[in-house]
Tab-separated table of C-alpha atoms in Angstrom:
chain	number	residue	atom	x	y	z
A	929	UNK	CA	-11.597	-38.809	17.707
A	930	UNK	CA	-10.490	-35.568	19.093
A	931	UNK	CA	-12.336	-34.098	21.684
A	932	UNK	CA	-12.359	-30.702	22.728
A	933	UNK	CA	-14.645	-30.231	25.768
A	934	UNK	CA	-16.062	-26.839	27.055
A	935	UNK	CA	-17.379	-27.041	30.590
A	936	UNK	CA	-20.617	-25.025	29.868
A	937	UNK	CA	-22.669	-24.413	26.899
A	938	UNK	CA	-24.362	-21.283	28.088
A	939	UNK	CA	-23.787	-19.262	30.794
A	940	UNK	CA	-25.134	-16.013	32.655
A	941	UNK	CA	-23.340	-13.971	34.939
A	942	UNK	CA	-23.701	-10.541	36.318
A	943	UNK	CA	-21.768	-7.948	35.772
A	944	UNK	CA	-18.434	-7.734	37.818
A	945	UNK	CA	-18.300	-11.081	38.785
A	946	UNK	CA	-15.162	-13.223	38.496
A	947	UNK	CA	-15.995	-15.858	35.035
A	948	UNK	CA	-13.670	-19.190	34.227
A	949	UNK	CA	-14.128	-20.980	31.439
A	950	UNK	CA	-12.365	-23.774	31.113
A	951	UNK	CA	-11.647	-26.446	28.415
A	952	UNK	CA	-9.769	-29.671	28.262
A	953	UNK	CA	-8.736	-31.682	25.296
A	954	UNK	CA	-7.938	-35.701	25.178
A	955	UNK	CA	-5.341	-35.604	22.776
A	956	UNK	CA	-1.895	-34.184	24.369
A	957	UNK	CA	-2.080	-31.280	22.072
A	958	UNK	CA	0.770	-28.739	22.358
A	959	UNK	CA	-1.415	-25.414	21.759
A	960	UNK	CA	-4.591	-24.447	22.514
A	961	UNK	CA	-6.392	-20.816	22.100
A	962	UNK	CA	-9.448	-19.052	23.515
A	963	UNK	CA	-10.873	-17.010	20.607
A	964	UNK	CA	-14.528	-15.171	21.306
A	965	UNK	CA	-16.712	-14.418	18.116
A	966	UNK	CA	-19.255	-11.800	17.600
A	967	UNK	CA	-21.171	-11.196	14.525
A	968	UNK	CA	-19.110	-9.480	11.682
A	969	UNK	CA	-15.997	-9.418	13.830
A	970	UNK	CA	-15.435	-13.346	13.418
A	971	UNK	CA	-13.084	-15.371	14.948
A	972	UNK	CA	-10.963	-12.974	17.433
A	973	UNK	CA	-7.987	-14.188	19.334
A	974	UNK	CA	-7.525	-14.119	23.059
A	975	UNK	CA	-5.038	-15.733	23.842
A	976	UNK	CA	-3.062	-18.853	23.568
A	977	UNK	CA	-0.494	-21.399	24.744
A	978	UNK	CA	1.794	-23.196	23.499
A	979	UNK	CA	3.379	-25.223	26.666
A	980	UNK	CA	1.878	-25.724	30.342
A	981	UNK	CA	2.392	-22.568	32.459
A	982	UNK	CA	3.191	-20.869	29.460
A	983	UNK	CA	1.040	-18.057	27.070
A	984	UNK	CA	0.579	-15.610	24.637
A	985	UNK	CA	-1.633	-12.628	24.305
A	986	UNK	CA	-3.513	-12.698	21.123
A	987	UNK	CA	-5.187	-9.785	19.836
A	988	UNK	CA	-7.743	-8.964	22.175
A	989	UNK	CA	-6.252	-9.816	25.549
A	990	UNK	CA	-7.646	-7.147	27.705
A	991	UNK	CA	-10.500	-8.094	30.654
A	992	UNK	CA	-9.321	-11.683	30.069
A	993	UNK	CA	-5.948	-13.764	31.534
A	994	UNK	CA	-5.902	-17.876	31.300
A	995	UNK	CA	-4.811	-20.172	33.289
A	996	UNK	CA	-2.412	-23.585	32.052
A	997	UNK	CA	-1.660	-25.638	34.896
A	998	UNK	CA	-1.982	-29.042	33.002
A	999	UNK	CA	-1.596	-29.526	29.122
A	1000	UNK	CA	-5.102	-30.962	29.087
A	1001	UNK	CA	-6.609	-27.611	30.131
A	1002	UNK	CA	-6.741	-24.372	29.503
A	1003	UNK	CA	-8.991	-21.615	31.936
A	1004	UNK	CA	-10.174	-18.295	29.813
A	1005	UNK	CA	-10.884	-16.089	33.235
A	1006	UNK	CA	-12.579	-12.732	33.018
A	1007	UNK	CA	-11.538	-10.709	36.106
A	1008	UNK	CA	-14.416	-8.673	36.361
A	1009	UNK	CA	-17.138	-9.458	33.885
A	1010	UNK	CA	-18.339	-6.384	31.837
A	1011	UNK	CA	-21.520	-6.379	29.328
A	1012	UNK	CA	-19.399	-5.960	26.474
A	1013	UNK	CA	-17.790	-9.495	26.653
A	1014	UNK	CA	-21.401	-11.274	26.099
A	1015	UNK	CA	-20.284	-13.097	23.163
A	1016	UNK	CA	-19.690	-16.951	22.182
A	1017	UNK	CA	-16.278	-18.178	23.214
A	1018	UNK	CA	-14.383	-21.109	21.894
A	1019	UNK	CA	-11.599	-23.076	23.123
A	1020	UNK	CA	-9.653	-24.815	20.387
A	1021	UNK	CA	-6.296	-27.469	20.641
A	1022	UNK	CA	-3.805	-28.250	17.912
A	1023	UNK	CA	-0.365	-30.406	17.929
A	1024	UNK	CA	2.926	-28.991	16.935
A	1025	UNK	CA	3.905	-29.700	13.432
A	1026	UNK	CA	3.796	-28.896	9.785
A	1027	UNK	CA	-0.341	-29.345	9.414
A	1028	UNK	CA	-1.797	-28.113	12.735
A	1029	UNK	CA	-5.100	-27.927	12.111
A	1030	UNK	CA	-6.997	-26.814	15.064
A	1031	UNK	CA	-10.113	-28.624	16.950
A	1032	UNK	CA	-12.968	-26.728	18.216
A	1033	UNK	CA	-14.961	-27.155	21.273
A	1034	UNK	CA	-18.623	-26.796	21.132
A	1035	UNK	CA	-18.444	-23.308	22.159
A	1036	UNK	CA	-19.351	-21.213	25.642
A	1037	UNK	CA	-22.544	-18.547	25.001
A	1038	UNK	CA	-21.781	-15.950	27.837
A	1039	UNK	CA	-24.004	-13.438	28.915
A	1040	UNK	CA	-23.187	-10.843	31.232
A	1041	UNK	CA	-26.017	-9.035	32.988
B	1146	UNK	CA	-3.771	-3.693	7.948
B	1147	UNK	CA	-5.348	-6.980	9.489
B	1148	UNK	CA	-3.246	-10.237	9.050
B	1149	UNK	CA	-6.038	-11.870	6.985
B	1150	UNK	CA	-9.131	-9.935	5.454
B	1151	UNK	CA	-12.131	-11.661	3.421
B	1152	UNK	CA	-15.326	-9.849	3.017
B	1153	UNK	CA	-18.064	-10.969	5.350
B	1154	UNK	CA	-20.813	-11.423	2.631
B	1155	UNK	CA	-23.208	-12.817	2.496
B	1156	UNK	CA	-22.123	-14.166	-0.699
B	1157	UNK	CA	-25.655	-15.584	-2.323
B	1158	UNK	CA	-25.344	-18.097	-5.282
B	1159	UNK	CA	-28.205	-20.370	-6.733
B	1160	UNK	CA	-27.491	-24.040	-6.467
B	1161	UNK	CA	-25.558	-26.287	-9.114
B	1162	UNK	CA	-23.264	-22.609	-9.550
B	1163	UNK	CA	-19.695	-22.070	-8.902
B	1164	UNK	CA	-18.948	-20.166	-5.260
B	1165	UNK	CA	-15.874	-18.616	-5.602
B	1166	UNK	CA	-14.240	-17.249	-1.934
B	1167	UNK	CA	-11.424	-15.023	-1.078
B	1168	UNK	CA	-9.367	-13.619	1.313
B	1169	UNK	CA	-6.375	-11.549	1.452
B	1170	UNK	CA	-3.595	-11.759	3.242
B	1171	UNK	CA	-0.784	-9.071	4.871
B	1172	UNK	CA	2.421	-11.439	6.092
B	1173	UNK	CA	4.739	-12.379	3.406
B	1174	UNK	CA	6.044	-15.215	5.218
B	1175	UNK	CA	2.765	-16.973	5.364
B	1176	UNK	CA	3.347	-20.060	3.530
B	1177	UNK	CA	0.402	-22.193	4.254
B	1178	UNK	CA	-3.002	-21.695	4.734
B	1179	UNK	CA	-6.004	-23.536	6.177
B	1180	UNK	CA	-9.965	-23.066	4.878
B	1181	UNK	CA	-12.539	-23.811	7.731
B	1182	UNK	CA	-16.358	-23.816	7.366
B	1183	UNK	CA	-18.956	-22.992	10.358
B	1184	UNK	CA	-22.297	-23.298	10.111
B	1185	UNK	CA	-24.042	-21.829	12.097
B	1186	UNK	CA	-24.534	-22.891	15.739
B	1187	UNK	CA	-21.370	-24.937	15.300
B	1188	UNK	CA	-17.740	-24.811	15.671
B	1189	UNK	CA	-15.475	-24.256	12.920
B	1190	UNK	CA	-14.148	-27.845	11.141
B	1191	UNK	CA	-11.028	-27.857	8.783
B	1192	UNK	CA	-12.211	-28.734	5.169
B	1193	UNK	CA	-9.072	-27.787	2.910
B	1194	UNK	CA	-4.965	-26.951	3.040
B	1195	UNK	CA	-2.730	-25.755	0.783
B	1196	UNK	CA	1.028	-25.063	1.279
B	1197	UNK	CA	2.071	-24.672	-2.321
B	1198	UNK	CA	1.358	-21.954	-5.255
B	1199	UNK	CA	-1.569	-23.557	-7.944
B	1200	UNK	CA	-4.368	-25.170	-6.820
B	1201	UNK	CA	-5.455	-28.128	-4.574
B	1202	UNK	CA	-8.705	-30.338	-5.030
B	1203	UNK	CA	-10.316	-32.222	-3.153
B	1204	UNK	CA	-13.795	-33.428	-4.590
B	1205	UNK	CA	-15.724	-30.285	-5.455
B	1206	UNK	CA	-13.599	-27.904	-3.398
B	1207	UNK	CA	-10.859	-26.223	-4.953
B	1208	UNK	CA	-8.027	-23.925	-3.049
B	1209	UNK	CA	-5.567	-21.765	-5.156
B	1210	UNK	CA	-2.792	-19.913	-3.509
B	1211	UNK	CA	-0.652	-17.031	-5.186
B	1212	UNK	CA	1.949	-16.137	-2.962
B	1213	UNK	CA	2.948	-13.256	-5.261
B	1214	UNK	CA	-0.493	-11.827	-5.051
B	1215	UNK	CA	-0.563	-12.536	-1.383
B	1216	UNK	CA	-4.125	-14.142	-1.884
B	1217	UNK	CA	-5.560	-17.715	-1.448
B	1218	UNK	CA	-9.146	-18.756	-2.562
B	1219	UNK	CA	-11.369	-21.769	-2.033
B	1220	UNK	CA	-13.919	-22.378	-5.035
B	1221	UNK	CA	-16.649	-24.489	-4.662
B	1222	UNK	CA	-18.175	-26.355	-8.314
B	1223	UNK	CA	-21.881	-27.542	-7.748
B	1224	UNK	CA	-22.874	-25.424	-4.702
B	1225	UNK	CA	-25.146	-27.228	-2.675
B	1226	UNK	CA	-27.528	-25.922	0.070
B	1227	UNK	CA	-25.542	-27.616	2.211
B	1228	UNK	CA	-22.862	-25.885	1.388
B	1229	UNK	CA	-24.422	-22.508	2.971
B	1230	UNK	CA	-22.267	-21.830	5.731
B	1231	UNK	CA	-19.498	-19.365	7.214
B	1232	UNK	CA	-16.101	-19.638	5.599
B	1233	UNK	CA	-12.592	-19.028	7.381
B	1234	UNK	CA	-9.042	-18.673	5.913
B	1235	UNK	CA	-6.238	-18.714	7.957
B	1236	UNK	CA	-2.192	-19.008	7.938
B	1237	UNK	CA	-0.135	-21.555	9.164
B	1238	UNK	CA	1.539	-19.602	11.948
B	1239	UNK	CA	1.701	-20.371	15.817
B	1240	UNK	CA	-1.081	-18.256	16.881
B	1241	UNK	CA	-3.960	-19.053	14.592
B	1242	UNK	CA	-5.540	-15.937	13.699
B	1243	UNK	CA	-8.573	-16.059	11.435
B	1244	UNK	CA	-10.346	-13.841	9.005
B	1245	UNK	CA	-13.591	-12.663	9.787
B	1246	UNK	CA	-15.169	-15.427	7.080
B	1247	UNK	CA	-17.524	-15.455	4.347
B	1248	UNK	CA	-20.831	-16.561	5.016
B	1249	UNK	CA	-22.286	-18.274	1.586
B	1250	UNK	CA	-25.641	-18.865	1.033
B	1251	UNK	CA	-26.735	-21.518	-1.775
B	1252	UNK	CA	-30.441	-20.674	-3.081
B	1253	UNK	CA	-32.301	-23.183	-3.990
């Protein structure tokens, strides 16, 4: 099976502190994505990569860069925590290819105080 | 114009009914596109894809895509409670952007 791992389930920070998330997949996937999701705003990109070292802004990119040293693992870092990015965050991993479906991890519920 | 737009329900149906699920889409060039269902507390898990105009079944899910229209739908014969969950569409591009989703509810 897949497995997309998230290294915390919840987590509380203050405000203006320096956040990583980070998630690692098992399955030498090519892409993987940092989406956060709020209620009636769904599934909003961060940003993603599609190679080690190598990344994408998606479409909310600002307060947040990533890190890719190692294809297994992608870091979602927020610079300088703000209340306004309390929200759930999940990592996700697909291969290249024709049907790329995408694997989930079990999600990061960030609170910033 | 978002790339992909459904309406964020909910969208309430009693059980045994058909669920019928939408979502718009702005790119052209979107050939493929993926259905995922959430429910809630959970991550999102792929149920159906469809790359080609018509429709696609698998058991009591249905997709239809029409390319001309630029929309793709996912119906769903027999709801179930079960079934009560959030619903995502998305293209097959290299970025993976989703719509906002559908959350369904199945009464009982």
């Amino acid at each position: 099976d897949v497995k997309v791992t998230q290294s915390s389930r919840y987590l509380v920070k203050r405000t203006g502190e320096k956040v990583f998330l980070e998630c690692v997949q098992d399955m030498d996937h090519e892409n993987m994505f940092w989406y956060r999701q709020d209620p009636g705003l769904g599934l909003r990109l961060i940003y993603f990569s599609y190679d080690v070292k190598m990344k994408e802004k998606g479409d909310i990119p600002e307060g947040y860069s990533v890190s890719r040293e190692k294809k297994e693992r992608f870091s979602l870092i927020l610079e300088s925590a703000s209340t306004n990015q309390t929200s759930m965050y999940l990592c996700a991993s697909s291969p290249t290819g024709f049907i790329t479906e995408a694997f989930f991890g079990q999600g990061t519920r960030l609170t910033v105080v | 114009q978002k790339e992909v737009e459904q309406n964020s329900g909910p969208l309430s149906v009693p059980e045994g009914a058909i669920a019928s699920l939408n979502c718009t889409y702005s790119d052209r060039g979107s050939q493929s596109f993926f259905w995922y269902r959430q429910y809630s507390g959970k991550s999102p898990e792929l149920i159906m894809f469809i790359y080609s105009n018509g429709d696609k079944e698998d058991g009591r899910f249905t997709a239809q895509l029409n390319k001309a229209s630029q929309y793709v739908s996912l119906l769903i014969r027999d709801s179930q409670p079960s079934d009560s969950a959030t619903y995502l569409c998305a293209p097959l591009n290299y970025k993976y952007i989703f719509g906002t989703g559908t959350r369904l509810k199945v009464l009982a």
